[in-house]
């Protein structure tokens, strides 16, 4: 007896990409029994399982073939240096990784960052940007609430995700340079499985 391969798709368990990711899957016609607690959920009408994991872990699940596909921000892929095949751009989760400084800062051009301290959760993308600009600055890696760093004198500038700009304004910061533009993408595992081609073709994903 031939055992059917079930495809697995990794999506963010909770956070900014969760709802849009679920809406995208629903738009393909996939139907799931809703439950906030299950970490693996079976699709009702296809041989597909959803894995609910942290967005930052999705590239690893997909790279290792634990998930066949994943929905993740391009910022996370680039920061993790994971060159996974992008099946399609999904047109949500749009944001920009920007360098921002206090409103009264003297910094006007990238060269003005020479010798400054920049706090970020994206040390790789920031390093790449500084190298490209020929600037030597101290990168201060922190994992969240980056916008408070200048006010606490932990840093002179920050490099963080900006969407509406409200968080920067609330912390008396202004965006000055764009490091990276991002949106959510559907990525594919490099591990071969015949059912994956069927999925891409059936739902016309590329
Ligand atoms: O815990 P887990 O690993 O699952 O995820 P997380 O909580 O670290 O990430 P989450 O849910 O915040 O973001 C997931 C993805 O959403 C990111 O990788 C981006 O691709 C995308 N995205 C889109 C954003 C934003 N918009 C966004 N505004 N990610 C973060 N923000 C934060 C930003 O860090 C800043 O603190 O929102 C704040 C700025 O928002 P504005 O609107 O005030 O500018």
GROMACS .gro file of C-alpha atoms and ligand atoms in nm:
model
  250
    1UNK     CA    1   0.000   0.000   0.000
    2UNK     CA    2   0.137   0.343  -0.097
    3UNK     CA    3   0.146   0.587   0.196
    4UNK     CA    4   0.049   0.938   0.093
    5UNK     CA    5   0.304   1.209   0.169
    6UNK     CA    6   0.158   1.485   0.383
    7UNK     CA    7   0.302   1.828   0.312
    8UNK     CA    8   0.395   2.054   0.601
    9UNK     CA    9   0.378   2.432   0.595
   10UNK     CA   10   0.541   2.633   0.876
   11UNK     CA   11   0.365   2.955   0.976
   12UNK     CA   12   0.422   3.197   1.261
   13UNK     CA   13   0.240   3.076   1.571
   14UNK     CA   14   0.146   3.424   1.691
   15UNK     CA   15   0.260   3.768   1.591
   16UNK     CA   16   0.241   4.002   1.298
   17UNK     CA   17   0.244   3.742   1.019
   18UNK     CA   18   0.009   3.485   1.175
   19UNK     CA   19  -0.330   3.617   1.063
   20UNK     CA   20  -0.222   3.718   0.713
   21UNK     CA   21  -0.050   3.379   0.668
   22UNK     CA   22  -0.370   3.196   0.767
   23UNK     CA   23  -0.574   3.423   0.538
   24UNK     CA   24  -0.337   3.342   0.253
   25UNK     CA   25  -0.376   2.966   0.308
   26UNK     CA   26  -0.753   3.008   0.332
   27UNK     CA   27  -0.746   3.202   0.003
   28UNK     CA   28  -0.598   2.888  -0.159
   29UNK     CA   29  -0.899   2.694  -0.035
   30UNK     CA   30  -0.726   2.518   0.256
   31UNK     CA   31  -0.956   2.470   0.552
   32UNK     CA   32  -0.843   2.415   0.911
   33UNK     CA   33  -1.024   2.342   1.233
   34UNK     CA   34  -0.937   2.647   1.439
   35UNK     CA   35  -0.755   2.589   1.766
   36UNK     CA   36  -0.520   2.825   1.944
   37UNK     CA   37  -0.338   2.546   2.124
   38UNK     CA   38  -0.237   2.289   1.864
   39UNK     CA   39   0.119   2.327   1.733
   40UNK     CA   40   0.047   2.094   1.442
   41UNK     CA   41  -0.288   2.117   1.274
   42UNK     CA   42  -0.430   1.900   0.998
   43UNK     CA   43  -0.592   2.052   0.695
   44UNK     CA   44  -0.950   1.926   0.651
   45UNK     CA   45  -0.954   1.907   0.273
   46UNK     CA   46  -0.592   1.840   0.166
   47UNK     CA   47  -0.301   1.619   0.280
   48UNK     CA   48  -0.134   1.915   0.443
   49UNK     CA   49  -0.031   1.994   0.802
   50UNK     CA   50   0.040   2.338   0.944
   51UNK     CA   51   0.329   2.373   1.189
   52UNK     CA   52   0.291   2.672   1.422
   53UNK     CA   53   0.636   2.794   1.522
   54UNK     CA   54   0.825   3.116   1.593
   55UNK     CA   55   0.888   3.327   1.283
   56UNK     CA   56   1.259   3.333   1.360
   57UNK     CA   57   1.271   2.950   1.355
   58UNK     CA   58   1.085   2.903   1.024
   59UNK     CA   59   1.397   2.920   0.800
   60UNK     CA   60   1.559   2.639   1.001
   61UNK     CA   61   1.248   2.414   0.979
   62UNK     CA   62   1.228   2.469   0.604
   63UNK     CA   63   1.602   2.438   0.539
   64UNK     CA   64   1.609   2.101   0.716
   65UNK     CA   65   1.296   1.975   0.540
   66UNK     CA   66   1.093   1.942   0.861
   67UNK     CA   67   0.854   2.177   0.683
   68UNK     CA   68   0.819   2.164   0.304
   69UNK     CA   69   0.717   2.528   0.285
   70UNK     CA   70   0.722   2.825   0.520
   71UNK     CA   71   0.581   3.175   0.534
   72UNK     CA   72   0.837   3.420   0.668
   73UNK     CA   73   0.964   3.777   0.632
   74UNK     CA   74   1.252   3.842   0.393
   75UNK     CA   75   1.421   4.029   0.679
   76UNK     CA   76   1.445   3.708   0.884
   77UNK     CA   77   1.572   3.507   0.586
   78UNK     CA   78   1.846   3.759   0.510
   79UNK     CA   79   1.946   3.806   0.874
   80UNK     CA   80   1.980   3.429   0.913
   81UNK     CA   81   2.168   3.411   0.585
   82UNK     CA   82   1.928   3.142   0.460
   83UNK     CA   83   1.912   3.144   0.085
   84UNK     CA   84   1.589   2.945   0.052
   85UNK     CA   85   1.401   2.934  -0.276
   86UNK     CA   86   1.120   3.192  -0.276
   87UNK     CA   87   0.809   3.043  -0.439
   88UNK     CA   88   0.612   3.368  -0.422
   89UNK     CA   89   0.609   3.710  -0.262
   90UNK     CA   90   0.293   3.742  -0.058
   91UNK     CA   91   0.231   4.118  -0.052
   92UNK     CA   92   0.182   4.140   0.324
   93UNK     CA   93   0.411   4.195   0.621
   94UNK     CA   94   0.563   4.489   0.433
   95UNK     CA   95   0.816   4.687   0.635
   96UNK     CA   96   1.159   4.847   0.614
   97UNK     CA   97   1.471   4.797   0.822
   98UNK     CA   98   1.590   5.151   0.892
   99UNK     CA   99   1.859   5.333   1.081
  100UNK     CA  100   1.702   5.594   1.307
  101UNK     CA  101   1.853   5.857   1.533
  102UNK     CA  102   1.727   6.097   1.802
  103UNK     CA  103   1.544   6.395   1.649
  104UNK     CA  104   1.828   6.631   1.745
  105UNK     CA  105   2.106   6.407   1.612
  106UNK     CA  106   2.379   6.560   1.391
  107UNK     CA  107   2.384   6.248   1.168
  108UNK     CA  108   2.291   6.343   0.811
  109UNK     CA  109   2.483   6.099   0.591
  110UNK     CA  110   2.602   5.739   0.644
  111UNK     CA  111   2.963   5.857   0.701
  112UNK     CA  112   2.841   6.049   1.009
  113UNK     CA  113   2.780   5.710   1.177
  114UNK     CA  114   3.157   5.650   1.194
  115UNK     CA  115   3.246   5.557   1.554
  116UNK     CA  116   2.880   5.568   1.669
  117UNK     CA  117   2.701   5.294   1.862
  118UNK     CA  118   2.402   5.135   1.684
  119UNK     CA  119   2.161   4.900   1.866
  120UNK     CA  120   1.982   4.638   1.658
  121UNK     CA  121   1.822   4.294   1.644
  122UNK     CA  122   1.957   4.265   1.289
  123UNK     CA  123   2.338   4.265   1.336
  124UNK     CA  124   2.412   4.087   1.008
  125UNK     CA  125   2.202   4.315   0.787
  126UNK     CA  126   2.340   4.620   0.967
  127UNK     CA  127   2.701   4.497   0.930
  128UNK     CA  128   2.648   4.438   0.556
  129UNK     CA  129   2.510   4.793   0.523
  130UNK     CA  130   2.798   4.952   0.715
  131UNK     CA  131   3.056   4.761   0.512
  132UNK     CA  132   2.885   4.874   0.189
  133UNK     CA  133   2.897   5.236   0.313
  134UNK     CA  134   3.258   5.202   0.434
  135UNK     CA  135   3.160   5.301   0.789
  136UNK     CA  136   3.300   5.156   1.110
  137UNK     CA  137   3.048   5.169   1.393
  138UNK     CA  138   2.989   4.963   1.707
  139UNK     CA  139   2.699   4.722   1.661
  140UNK     CA  140   2.511   4.659   1.987
  141UNK     CA  141   2.298   4.345   1.947
  142UNK     CA  142   1.975   4.340   2.150
  143UNK     CA  143   1.672   4.122   2.094
  144UNK     CA  144   1.382   4.364   2.140
  145UNK     CA  145   1.256   4.711   2.244
  146UNK     CA  146   1.542   4.852   2.038
  147UNK     CA  147   1.380   5.196   2.022
  148UNK     CA  148   1.454   5.268   2.389
  149UNK     CA  149   1.833   5.225   2.346
  150UNK     CA  150   1.924   5.588   2.259
  151UNK     CA  151   1.712   5.727   2.545
  152UNK     CA  152   1.896   5.499   2.788
  153UNK     CA  153   2.235   5.594   2.638
  154UNK     CA  154   2.294   5.236   2.529
  155UNK     CA  155   2.333   5.356   2.170
  156UNK     CA  156   2.354   5.668   1.952
  157UNK     CA  157   2.133   5.519   1.681
  158UNK     CA  158   1.919   5.215   1.617
  159UNK     CA  159   1.857   4.986   1.322
  160UNK     CA  160   1.509   4.836   1.343
  161UNK     CA  161   1.196   4.748   1.151
  162UNK     CA  162   0.969   5.041   1.071
  163UNK     CA  163   0.618   5.008   0.939
  164UNK     CA  164   0.398   5.310   1.025
  165UNK     CA  165   0.679   5.500   1.201
  166UNK     CA  166   0.464   5.545   1.514
  167UNK     CA  167   0.709   5.362   1.744
  168UNK     CA  168   0.999   5.580   1.627
  169UNK     CA  169   0.795   5.898   1.680
  170UNK     CA  170   0.683   5.784   2.026
  171UNK     CA  171   1.052   5.746   2.120
  172UNK     CA  172   1.164   6.079   1.969
  173UNK     CA  173   1.353   5.911   1.689
  174UNK     CA  174   1.359   5.987   1.316
  175UNK     CA  175   1.438   5.740   1.034
  176UNK     CA  176   1.738   5.843   0.822
  177UNK     CA  177   1.862   5.551   0.609
  178UNK     CA  178   1.695   5.240   0.467
  179UNK     CA  179   1.895   4.920   0.513
  180UNK     CA  180   1.651   4.661   0.373
  181UNK     CA  181   1.295   4.638   0.238
  182UNK     CA  182   1.094   4.333   0.336
  183UNK     CA  183   0.767   4.151   0.285
  184UNK     CA  184   0.638   3.803   0.368
  185UNK     CA  185   0.734   3.528   0.124
  186UNK     CA  186   0.645   3.163   0.070
  187UNK     CA  187   0.971   2.966   0.077
  188UNK     CA  188   1.039   2.609  -0.027
  189UNK     CA  189   1.260   2.349   0.135
  190UNK     CA  190   1.566   2.232  -0.063
  191UNK     CA  191   1.475   1.873   0.040
  192UNK     CA  192   1.308   1.708  -0.261
  193UNK     CA  193   0.956   1.569  -0.236
  194UNK     CA  194   0.733   1.499  -0.533
  195UNK     CA  195   0.420   1.625  -0.354
  196UNK     CA  196   0.573   1.974  -0.340
  197UNK     CA  197   0.560   2.023  -0.717
  198UNK     CA  198   0.195   1.918  -0.710
  199UNK     CA  199   0.121   2.176  -0.441
  200UNK     CA  200   0.292   2.459  -0.633
  201UNK     CA  201   0.117   2.367  -0.959
  202UNK     CA  202  -0.225   2.302  -0.806
  203UNK     CA  203  -0.237   2.642  -0.637
  204UNK     CA  204  -0.048   2.824  -0.916
  205UNK     CA  205   0.201   2.965  -0.668
  206UNK     CA  206   0.473   3.072  -0.910
  207LIG     O1  207   0.853   3.553   1.812
  207LIG     P1  208   0.860   3.532   1.664
  207LIG     O2  209   0.995   3.484   1.616
  207LIG     O3  210   0.746   3.451   1.610
  207LIG     O4  211   0.838   3.677   1.595
  207LIG     P2  212   0.855   3.824   1.649
  207LIG     O5  213   0.758   3.854   1.759
  207LIG     O6  214   1.000   3.848   1.672
  207LIG     O7  215   0.816   3.900   1.515
  207LIG     P3  216   0.691   3.990   1.480
  207LIG     O8  217   0.563   3.915   1.493
  207LIG     O9  218   0.704   4.121   1.552
  207LIG    O10  219   0.725   4.017   1.326
  207LIG     C1  220   0.727   3.913   1.231
  207LIG     C2  221   0.762   3.971   1.096
  207LIG    O11  222   0.667   4.073   1.061
  207LIG     C3  223   0.897   4.043   1.087
  207LIG    O12  224   1.003   3.952   1.066
  207LIG     C4  225   0.877   4.137   0.969
  207LIG    O13  226   0.905   4.068   0.848
  207LIG     C5  227   0.726   4.168   0.973
  207LIG     N1  228   0.688   4.303   1.021
  207LIG     C6  229   0.604   4.386   0.955
  207LIG     C7  230   0.724   4.363   1.136
  207LIG     C8  231   0.659   4.486   1.140
  207LIG     N2  232   0.585   4.498   1.027
  207LIG     C9  233   0.679   4.572   1.253
  207LIG     N3  234   0.622   4.684   1.255
  207LIG     N4  235   0.805   4.323   1.238
  207LIG    C10  236   0.821   4.403   1.345
  207LIG     N5  237   0.761   4.526   1.356
  207LIG    C11  238   0.789   4.601   1.485
  207LIG    C12  239   0.925   4.670   1.486
  207LIG    O14  240   1.025   4.583   1.539
  207LIG    C13  241   0.902   4.790   1.576
  207LIG    O15  242   0.920   4.757   1.714
  207LIG    O16  243   0.693   4.703   1.503
  207LIG    C14  244   0.756   4.822   1.553
  207LIG    C15  245   0.747   4.932   1.452
  207LIG    O17  246   0.618   4.943   1.398
  207LIG     P4  247   0.561   5.086   1.357
  207LIG    O18  248   0.432   5.057   1.287
  207LIG    O19  249   0.542   5.164   1.485
  207LIG    O20  250   0.662   5.151   1.266
   0.00000   0.00000   0.00000
